[in-house]
Each structure stands twice: as C-alpha cells, then as structure tokens.
C-alpha cells in the first residue's frame, strides 16, 4: 500500500504534476475515447442532421398506399383540378382520380381513352381546364380532360442534333399562356413548347453543366405568380430560378446532406408568398426557402416541432401547392397533405 | 526530430495516403462509366464522384449521400441511394424497387446486404454493374447447390419454330411476361439453360423461387413455366 502510494507520489511529485505530458496524454486519450464512443452510441440522425428549424407546416391528411386494383405503385406526382386530386400512378401507367377524402373515384387508363397509353409517366400538371401528363417513356405530353378523354397527344419536337436522344420529359409546367415547359432528363435541357408541341425555346447547353443556365438532369418545374420558372437541377444539387424568359436569376441550395443543401432533389413548388419548396429523395424531406433564397426549414417529421422525431417520408417526390396546401407524393408511402402556415 | 521517429512518421503518413486512396485506385473506374454523371470531365476534375459522394457539406462519414433511414429499417443502406436515380428520373424504369413483384431478397440490417450484394457502382466490367457476368457465376456465389443436371437447350426445336411467343424477357422494360432462354452471349444445341431462363433477380412473379412465370396452374395441370418452351 505504501509502495503504491509512493509510486503515485513519484508520478505526481511534491510540487504537483511532475509528468505533465503523461497526464495530459492520458486525458487526451480519454477524451478521444469518450468522443468516439459517443459518436457510436448516439442515435444516427435521420435526414438533415444539424438542428435545422422545422418548417411549421401541419400534416392534415395522409392517404396511404393501398394494394390491389385501386392501389398505386410508386406514384411520382399529382395535380389538383376541379377540387379533385389526380395522382400519377407511374408504376401502373395510369392516373387515379381521388376526392378530397382520399378515396379513389375513377381510374384513367386506356379503358377511359385508347390514346391514354402511358409508359412510366413522371410528371403531371394542370391549368383550370386540362391535365397535362409527361409521358416519359414515349417522348410525349398528353393533354386530357379530367374525365379521361385525351384532347391532344403532343409528340415533343426534338432539338436538331446528331445522335441525340429524343427528349425524355420528367418535369412539366404549364405557363399562363398555354406554353409547356418540359425537363429533358436525357439531354440536360429545359424546353419550351407551344400548345401544339412545336419547340419555342431551348434552355441549357445540352450536356451536363453546372454553371448558370446549365443543368445536370433537370427534373421538377414550377412557376411562381410572376411567371418565373423554377427548375430542380437534380445532379447539381440545386434548384434554379429563371425569369419568365428563361434567363438565370438565382440558385437555391447546394450539393450536400446538411440543412439547406440537397442530396437528390426531385421536385419544386412555389406558394403564394413566393416561398420555394424542394423535395429531396435522399434526405427524405421537403426543404423550404424564402423568395430570396434564405433557408426557412424542412418538413418531414412526425412532430413538426421536433427535428429528431420519426421521419414521415421514405422517398418524397412530387410537390403540388393548391389553395394554401402542400401535397407531397411519396413514391412508397402515399400522399401527404400539409396546411401551410399563414395561407388559407 | 530524431531520425527513427521521423522515419516512423513518414512511413505512417505514406501508409495513410495509400489507404485513403489518393491514388485513384479502383474507384477511379467510375470515370467514363455509366455512373460518370459529373459535370467536369476527368482529368480536370473528379466530379464523377460528387454525384454520390459529398466532399463538402457532408454531415457524416463515409462521405456519401447517406441513407436517411437507419440500418434495420426497410429501404436502408444503399437502397435509397440507388433508388434516388434508378426511379425513372436519371434512368427510365424502377422495376428493381417494385414492391408488387418479387425481388431478390436483401437483408436490411446487415452491411453489404442491400443492392451492393450483387452490384457495385464502381465496377463497370459486367452489365448492370454486377460483380460477376450475369448468370450462373453470380447466382452460384451464394446458391452453391450442385448444378450437375441442367436443363439442356434444344436449339433445333427452336429453329423449327417452337419458340415461345414471349421469348425474351427484358428487365429494362419491366416486362415479365416471358422467360429468357439464354444469356446475351448466345447458345448452341446441347448447352444448358441458364439460371435466368427461369429465375429473375428482379421483377419475378413467383415469390419463393423467383420464377418469371408461374410453375403451377390451378386450372390445367400444365405448368405455364414449362409450357412457355414445350408448347
């Protein structure tokens, strides 16, 4: 006992720590051990991992994925028309019309109209009269009446170039004067067509491009009330705002997996105040920005006040805003409806 | 610094550099492969890696766009990352994630038991970024039963017109109405059918055996799977 005490005294010394380096090293090693252990023991965070503000959108309805004849399979988008919800049932190559209680009322497929031959359609939009469907597998946009009758089948005119694939439309928006804005995922461009499918404008260089005015797999498109165009630039990890004429204005977000960054953005929507919403398939969240690009928070937790609560989404994709409500189509978990703050 | 210490330090530094792959290593084979989706082409930049790895603004390791779901949950591990492009956006078609048809089981909760069981996005050697040429070699890495008795292909019968109507199954179209008689390499009379002639890793109809066509028919006594060739 005395020997141990003496050994200890020798270590510490009469004037205090005689071997400061050894003691300090032990302290550092202990600290490192504690930090590493804490990193393993603490729960792996899900989604944006910093203590990001949670955007106060309130979940008001969740239409779950059903199996069977009236169920959808990997739906990618939806549109609202005449107070009915039209869910693009991508995996089944059809459209389901739901009422506001989330009940399927009608199935729109080739039985409704022989020309409604969809192949992996990835986007749907509406104006006050028609539905517009990006028929991604056939390089077409279909214009439908809500009852299912096909009004027009627009074969998208190709941008003249050798060896170029025809446009593969995966994003779609309709402007106030009936023009169609289409994201071409195979040629890294956003194309503007008139109501007959004639090419009016080409935006993007035609190859993967990270600069202003360029795209790397453009996806969802939305318009704000001034007619400005918002395009999700998927593999550049950003959403790009263009003027109504197609000139680059600003970029939202950057590639990353922290708050305000995008990992795999899919679709974009703009509310009546000009706030920009972007869904992210890898962060499993919808992130919100002010009209000037300031990060406002994310949506996607069960408890809208707790960023660590359970995630709502599995693979959020299509976004639609209508009358103060945000509709999020999750490829596996179905349709989520949120009431947006301060709007209706 | 003393010489042995300096030598030790330099040795460790060199070992770390090699470990962390400042040489491109095999991951560099992504460049110019189908997974090279970067904006800036090598050698001016290595943005081929940025599509999946995040050198900036990454919140954790290993520096790749992380799964938002912890291990053990469905759709965890590499699946969300693969699906984030193979969902109809960057590529057309998402049949490999179709929950309505049978898929080769992966095991959420175990590392390396997701899509990366059979696929490696860094290895462009074989079709579909598989780790082996598609076919028996791939299946046999796990399914090691004896395959001495194969079903032999009688190509003469096929030449005489006895070809199944829906002869070839195209996984990219998600069309599972037929069986694939042989691998793309072609077959000669006397060759054996391949695993993929009757089974499919993605998009199979029958759950347990991952068959592309039903084996039993409740109404007739004829197996639809057999009848697809022996018509």
PDB file of C-alpha atoms in Angstrom, chain A residues 12-204:
ATOM      1  CA  UNK A  12       2.624  13.338  -9.172  1.00  0.00           C
ATOM      2  CA  UNK A  13       5.584  14.772  -7.328  1.00  0.00           C
ATOM      3  CA  UNK A  14       5.619  17.032  -4.319  1.00  0.00           C
ATOM      4  CA  UNK A  15       5.087  20.178  -6.335  1.00  0.00           C
ATOM      5  CA  UNK A  16       2.207  18.859  -8.314  1.00  0.00           C
ATOM      6  CA  UNK A  17       2.245  17.031 -11.636  1.00  0.00           C
ATOM      7  CA  UNK A  18       5.793  16.018 -12.348  1.00  0.00           C
ATOM      8  CA  UNK A  19       4.937  14.237 -15.511  1.00  0.00           C
ATOM      9  CA  UNK A  20       2.572  16.654 -17.060  1.00  0.00           C
ATOM     10  CA  UNK A  21       2.986  15.163 -20.533  1.00  0.00           C
ATOM     11  CA  UNK A  22       1.886  11.706 -19.398  1.00  0.00           C
ATOM     12  CA  UNK A  23      -1.110  13.009 -17.507  1.00  0.00           C
ATOM     13  CA  UNK A  24      -2.076  15.292 -20.352  1.00  0.00           C
ATOM     14  CA  UNK A  25      -1.719  12.452 -22.841  1.00  0.00           C
ATOM     15  CA  UNK A  26      -3.950  10.232 -20.706  1.00  0.00           C
ATOM     16  CA  UNK A  27      -6.508  12.989 -20.556  1.00  0.00           C
ATOM     17  CA  UNK A  28      -6.459  13.457 -24.305  1.00  0.00           C
ATOM     18  CA  UNK A  29      -6.769   9.729 -24.931  1.00  0.00           C
ATOM     19  CA  UNK A  30      -9.673   9.543 -22.507  1.00  0.00           C
ATOM     20  CA  UNK A  31     -11.385  12.459 -24.207  1.00  0.00           C
ATOM     21  CA  UNK A  32     -10.896  10.916 -27.649  1.00  0.00           C
ATOM     22  CA  UNK A  33     -12.284   7.644 -26.398  1.00  0.00           C
ATOM     23  CA  UNK A  34     -15.334   9.356 -24.964  1.00  0.00           C
ATOM     24  CA  UNK A  35     -15.938  11.254 -28.214  1.00  0.00           C
ATOM     25  CA  UNK A  36     -15.624   8.145 -30.348  1.00  0.00           C
ATOM     26  CA  UNK A  37     -17.859   6.183 -28.018  1.00  0.00           C
ATOM     27  CA  UNK A  38     -20.419   8.977 -28.048  1.00  0.00           C
ATOM     28  CA  UNK A  39     -20.421   9.003 -31.820  1.00  0.00           C
ATOM     29  CA  UNK A  40     -21.226   5.310 -31.913  1.00  0.00           C
ATOM     30  CA  UNK A  41     -23.692   5.275 -29.094  1.00  0.00           C
ATOM     31  CA  UNK A  42     -25.731   8.303 -30.089  1.00  0.00           C
ATOM     32  CA  UNK A  43     -28.620   7.630 -32.376  1.00  0.00           C
ATOM     33  CA  UNK A  44     -27.867   8.086 -36.008  1.00  0.00           C
ATOM     34  CA  UNK A  45     -29.821  11.092 -37.025  1.00  0.00           C
ATOM     35  CA  UNK A  46     -32.237  10.762 -39.859  1.00  0.00           C
ATOM     36  CA  UNK A  47     -32.456  13.435 -42.507  1.00  0.00           C
ATOM     37  CA  UNK A  48     -30.964  16.907 -42.192  1.00  0.00           C
ATOM     38  CA  UNK A  49     -28.750  16.354 -39.248  1.00  0.00           C
ATOM     39  CA  UNK A  50     -27.983  19.774 -37.926  1.00  0.00           C
ATOM     40  CA  UNK A  51     -30.564  21.192 -35.567  1.00  0.00           C
ATOM     41  CA  UNK A  52     -32.368  22.619 -38.503  1.00  0.00           C
ATOM     42  CA  UNK A  53     -35.520  24.626 -37.991  1.00  0.00           C
ATOM     43  CA  UNK A  54     -38.586  22.568 -38.728  1.00  0.00           C
ATOM     44  CA  UNK A  55     -40.915  24.457 -41.021  1.00  0.00           C
ATOM     45  CA  UNK A  56     -44.296  24.772 -39.327  1.00  0.00           C
ATOM     46  CA  UNK A  57     -46.393  23.009 -41.956  1.00  0.00           C
ATOM     47  CA  UNK A  58     -49.089  20.932 -40.341  1.00  0.00           C
ATOM     48  CA  UNK A  59     -49.906  17.455 -41.629  1.00  0.00           C
ATOM     49  CA  UNK A  60     -53.660  17.350 -42.158  1.00  0.00           C
ATOM     50  CA  UNK A  61     -54.110  14.195 -44.205  1.00  0.00           C
ATOM     51  CA  UNK A  62     -52.216  11.082 -45.214  1.00  0.00           C
ATOM     52  CA  UNK A  63     -53.566   8.814 -47.936  1.00  0.00           C
ATOM     53  CA  UNK A  64     -51.676   5.562 -47.513  1.00  0.00           C
ATOM     54  CA  UNK A  65     -50.535   3.313 -50.311  1.00  0.00           C
ATOM     55  CA  UNK A  66     -53.092   0.560 -50.907  1.00  0.00           C
ATOM     56  CA  UNK A  67     -52.525  -2.698 -52.675  1.00  0.00           C
ATOM     57  CA  UNK A  68     -54.919  -4.100 -55.232  1.00  0.00           C
ATOM     58  CA  UNK A  69     -56.806  -2.731 -58.179  1.00  0.00           C
ATOM     59  CA  UNK A  70     -57.321   0.721 -56.718  1.00  0.00           C
ATOM     60  CA  UNK A  71     -53.855   0.997 -55.241  1.00  0.00           C
ATOM     61  CA  UNK A  72     -50.987   2.915 -56.734  1.00  0.00           C
ATOM     62  CA  UNK A  73     -47.479   1.731 -57.409  1.00  0.00           C
ATOM     63  CA  UNK A  74     -44.583   4.169 -56.987  1.00  0.00           C
ATOM     64  CA  UNK A  75     -46.642   7.261 -57.826  1.00  0.00           C
ATOM     65  CA  UNK A  76     -44.447  10.183 -58.741  1.00  0.00           C
ATOM     66  CA  UNK A  77     -46.663  13.287 -58.832  1.00  0.00           C
ATOM     67  CA  UNK A  78     -50.163  14.680 -58.546  1.00  0.00           C
ATOM     68  CA  UNK A  79     -52.240  17.610 -59.803  1.00  0.00           C
ATOM     69  CA  UNK A  80     -55.358  19.328 -58.496  1.00  0.00           C
ATOM     70  CA  UNK A  81     -58.222  20.174 -60.853  1.00  0.00           C
ATOM     71  CA  UNK A  82     -61.846  20.986 -60.052  1.00  0.00           C
ATOM     72  CA  UNK A  83     -61.273  20.071 -56.400  1.00  0.00           C
ATOM     73  CA  UNK A  84     -60.278  16.560 -57.377  1.00  0.00           C
ATOM     74  CA  UNK A  85     -56.841  15.085 -56.874  1.00  0.00           C
ATOM     75  CA  UNK A  86     -55.228  13.346 -59.831  1.00  0.00           C
ATOM     76  CA  UNK A  87     -52.408  11.076 -58.684  1.00  0.00           C
ATOM     77  CA  UNK A  88     -49.983   9.945 -61.365  1.00  0.00           C
ATOM     78  CA  UNK A  89     -49.747   6.207 -60.733  1.00  0.00           C
ATOM     79  CA  UNK A  90     -46.426   5.798 -62.516  1.00  0.00           C
ATOM     80  CA  UNK A  91     -45.836   2.117 -61.776  1.00  0.00           C
ATOM     81  CA  UNK A  92     -49.254   1.154 -63.158  1.00  0.00           C
ATOM     82  CA  UNK A  93     -49.124   3.543 -66.130  1.00  0.00           C
ATOM     83  CA  UNK A  94     -52.387   5.267 -65.201  1.00  0.00           C
ATOM     84  CA  UNK A  95     -53.905   8.174 -63.316  1.00  0.00           C
ATOM     85  CA  UNK A  96     -56.138   7.838 -60.279  1.00  0.00           C
ATOM     86  CA  UNK A  97     -58.745  10.453 -59.514  1.00  0.00           C
ATOM     87  CA  UNK A  98     -59.325  10.895 -55.800  1.00  0.00           C
ATOM     88  CA  UNK A  99     -61.844  13.007 -53.944  1.00  0.00           C
ATOM     89  CA  UNK A 100     -60.770  15.224 -51.073  1.00  0.00           C
ATOM     90  CA  UNK A 101     -61.288  12.407 -48.597  1.00  0.00           C
ATOM     91  CA  UNK A 102     -58.615  10.446 -50.452  1.00  0.00           C
ATOM     92  CA  UNK A 103     -60.994   7.867 -51.931  1.00  0.00           C
ATOM     93  CA  UNK A 104     -60.279   6.705 -55.460  1.00  0.00           C
ATOM     94  CA  UNK A 105     -63.233   7.694 -57.637  1.00  0.00           C
ATOM     95  CA  UNK A 106     -62.022   6.938 -61.113  1.00  0.00           C
ATOM     96  CA  UNK A 107     -59.188   5.185 -62.874  1.00  0.00           C
ATOM     97  CA  UNK A 108     -57.882   6.911 -66.012  1.00  0.00           C
ATOM     98  CA  UNK A 109     -56.110   4.483 -68.282  1.00  0.00           C
ATOM     99  CA  UNK A 110     -56.504   3.024 -71.743  1.00  0.00           C
ATOM    100  CA  UNK A 111     -60.022   1.952 -70.864  1.00  0.00           C
ATOM    101  CA  UNK A 112     -61.023   5.584 -70.455  1.00  0.00           C
ATOM    102  CA  UNK A 113     -59.413   6.536 -73.760  1.00  0.00           C
ATOM    103  CA  UNK A 114     -57.410   4.305 -76.087  1.00  0.00           C
ATOM    104  CA  UNK A 115     -54.893   7.062 -76.634  1.00  0.00           C
ATOM    105  CA  UNK A 116     -54.102   7.251 -72.924  1.00  0.00           C
ATOM    106  CA  UNK A 117     -51.156   4.879 -73.399  1.00  0.00           C
ATOM    107  CA  UNK A 118     -48.730   5.826 -70.674  1.00  0.00           C
ATOM    108  CA  UNK A 119     -45.224   4.453 -70.192  1.00  0.00           C
ATOM    109  CA  UNK A 120     -43.535   5.369 -66.938  1.00  0.00           C
ATOM    110  CA  UNK A 121     -45.002   8.900 -66.808  1.00  0.00           C
ATOM    111  CA  UNK A 122     -43.126  11.053 -64.335  1.00  0.00           C
ATOM    112  CA  UNK A 123     -44.924  14.421 -64.201  1.00  0.00           C
ATOM    113  CA  UNK A 124     -48.447  15.824 -64.270  1.00  0.00           C
ATOM    114  CA  UNK A 125     -49.687  19.421 -64.247  1.00  0.00           C
ATOM    115  CA  UNK A 126     -52.993  21.192 -64.601  1.00  0.00           C
ATOM    116  CA  UNK A 127     -54.434  24.514 -65.630  1.00  0.00           C
ATOM    117  CA  UNK A 128     -58.057  25.369 -64.965  1.00  0.00           C
ATOM    118  CA  UNK A 129     -59.281  23.123 -67.753  1.00  0.00           C
ATOM    119  CA  UNK A 130     -56.957  20.274 -68.569  1.00  0.00           C
ATOM    120  CA  UNK A 131     -54.485  17.812 -67.153  1.00  0.00           C
ATOM    121  CA  UNK A 132     -51.073  17.593 -68.789  1.00  0.00           C
ATOM    122  CA  UNK A 133     -49.058  14.408 -68.426  1.00  0.00           C
ATOM    123  CA  UNK A 134     -45.387  13.991 -69.285  1.00  0.00           C
ATOM    124  CA  UNK A 135     -45.387  10.554 -70.906  1.00  0.00           C
ATOM    125  CA  UNK A 136     -41.724   9.997 -70.199  1.00  0.00           C
ATOM    126  CA  UNK A 137     -41.315   6.671 -71.971  1.00  0.00           C
ATOM    127  CA  UNK A 138     -42.684   7.918 -75.295  1.00  0.00           C
ATOM    128  CA  UNK A 139     -41.339  11.476 -75.506  1.00  0.00           C
ATOM    129  CA  UNK A 140     -44.856  12.933 -75.437  1.00  0.00           C
ATOM    130  CA  UNK A 141     -47.076  15.219 -73.431  1.00  0.00           C
ATOM    131  CA  UNK A 142     -50.710  14.179 -73.251  1.00  0.00           C
ATOM    132  CA  UNK A 143     -53.447  16.754 -72.703  1.00  0.00           C
ATOM    133  CA  UNK A 144     -56.524  15.272 -71.025  1.00  0.00           C
ATOM    134  CA  UNK A 145     -59.901  16.329 -69.880  1.00  0.00           C
ATOM    135  CA  UNK A 146     -60.412  15.411 -66.235  1.00  0.00           C
ATOM    136  CA  UNK A 147     -62.869  12.708 -67.297  1.00  0.00           C
ATOM    137  CA  UNK A 148     -60.046  10.905 -69.051  1.00  0.00           C
ATOM    138  CA  UNK A 149     -60.697  11.838 -72.655  1.00  0.00           C
ATOM    139  CA  UNK A 150     -57.470  12.636 -74.451  1.00  0.00           C
ATOM    140  CA  UNK A 151     -57.626  16.074 -76.019  1.00  0.00           C
ATOM    141  CA  UNK A 152     -54.188  16.038 -77.618  1.00  0.00           C
ATOM    142  CA  UNK A 153     -51.115  13.842 -77.891  1.00  0.00           C
ATOM    143  CA  UNK A 154     -48.106  16.099 -78.383  1.00  0.00           C
ATOM    144  CA  UNK A 155     -45.017  14.412 -79.768  1.00  0.00           C
ATOM    145  CA  UNK A 156     -42.233  16.610 -78.424  1.00  0.00           C
ATOM    146  CA  UNK A 157     -40.217  18.120 -81.218  1.00  0.00           C
ATOM    147  CA  UNK A 158     -36.556  17.267 -80.965  1.00  0.00           C
ATOM    148  CA  UNK A 159     -33.788  19.829 -80.762  1.00  0.00           C
ATOM    149  CA  UNK A 160     -31.922  19.224 -84.006  1.00  0.00           C
ATOM    150  CA  UNK A 161     -28.667  17.487 -83.283  1.00  0.00           C
ATOM    151  CA  UNK A 162     -26.972  14.328 -84.473  1.00  0.00           C
ATOM    152  CA  UNK A 163     -27.002  11.260 -82.288  1.00  0.00           C
ATOM    153  CA  UNK A 164     -29.165  12.946 -79.761  1.00  0.00           C
ATOM    154  CA  UNK A 165     -31.836  11.055 -77.898  1.00  0.00           C
ATOM    155  CA  UNK A 166     -35.381  12.378 -78.190  1.00  0.00           C
ATOM    156  CA  UNK A 167     -36.493  14.415 -75.166  1.00  0.00           C
ATOM    157  CA  UNK A 168     -37.363  12.296 -72.131  1.00  0.00           C
ATOM    158  CA  UNK A 169     -39.745  14.558 -70.205  1.00  0.00           C
ATOM    159  CA  UNK A 170     -39.670  14.058 -66.434  1.00  0.00           C
ATOM    160  CA  UNK A 171     -40.797  17.541 -65.353  1.00  0.00           C
ATOM    161  CA  UNK A 172     -43.646  19.641 -66.650  1.00  0.00           C
ATOM    162  CA  UNK A 173     -45.268  23.025 -66.031  1.00  0.00           C
ATOM    163  CA  UNK A 174     -47.902  24.966 -67.945  1.00  0.00           C
ATOM    164  CA  UNK A 175     -47.496  28.735 -68.293  1.00  0.00           C
ATOM    165  CA  UNK A 176     -50.286  31.268 -68.131  1.00  0.00           C
ATOM    166  CA  UNK A 177     -50.461  31.486 -71.928  1.00  0.00           C
ATOM    167  CA  UNK A 178     -50.619  27.759 -72.524  1.00  0.00           C
ATOM    168  CA  UNK A 179     -46.962  27.079 -73.204  1.00  0.00           C
ATOM    169  CA  UNK A 180     -45.397  23.900 -71.869  1.00  0.00           C
ATOM    170  CA  UNK A 181     -42.085  23.824 -70.023  1.00  0.00           C
ATOM    171  CA  UNK A 182     -40.539  20.366 -70.104  1.00  0.00           C
ATOM    172  CA  UNK A 183     -37.418  18.967 -68.391  1.00  0.00           C
ATOM    173  CA  UNK A 184     -35.482  16.719 -70.750  1.00  0.00           C
ATOM    174  CA  UNK A 185     -33.561  14.324 -68.498  1.00  0.00           C
ATOM    175  CA  UNK A 186     -31.576  12.710 -71.299  1.00  0.00           C
ATOM    176  CA  UNK A 187     -30.262  15.900 -72.858  1.00  0.00           C
ATOM    177  CA  UNK A 188     -29.850  18.143 -69.800  1.00  0.00           C
ATOM    178  CA  UNK A 189     -32.225  20.828 -71.092  1.00  0.00           C
ATOM    179  CA  UNK A 190     -35.457  22.601 -70.288  1.00  0.00           C
ATOM    180  CA  UNK A 191     -37.566  23.018 -73.400  1.00  0.00           C
ATOM    181  CA  UNK A 192     -40.474  25.385 -74.059  1.00  0.00           C
ATOM    182  CA  UNK A 193     -43.207  24.202 -76.434  1.00  0.00           C
ATOM    183  CA  UNK A 194     -46.388  25.797 -77.650  1.00  0.00           C
ATOM    184  CA  UNK A 195     -49.750  24.167 -77.235  1.00  0.00           C
ATOM    185  CA  UNK A 196     -49.217  22.067 -80.372  1.00  0.00           C
ATOM    186  CA  UNK A 197     -45.836  20.648 -79.397  1.00  0.00           C
ATOM    187  CA  UNK A 198     -43.724  22.987 -81.522  1.00  0.00           C
ATOM    188  CA  UNK A 199     -40.397  23.905 -79.972  1.00  0.00           C
ATOM    189  CA  UNK A 200     -40.152  27.551 -78.976  1.00  0.00           C
ATOM    190  CA  UNK A 201     -37.092  27.812 -76.751  1.00  0.00           C
ATOM    191  CA  UNK A 202     -34.165  25.719 -75.569  1.00  0.00           C
ATOM    192  CA  UNK A 203     -32.573  26.320 -72.168  1.00  0.00           C
ATOM    193  CA  UNK A 204     -29.360  24.501 -71.226  1.00  0.00           C
TER     194      UNK A 204
END
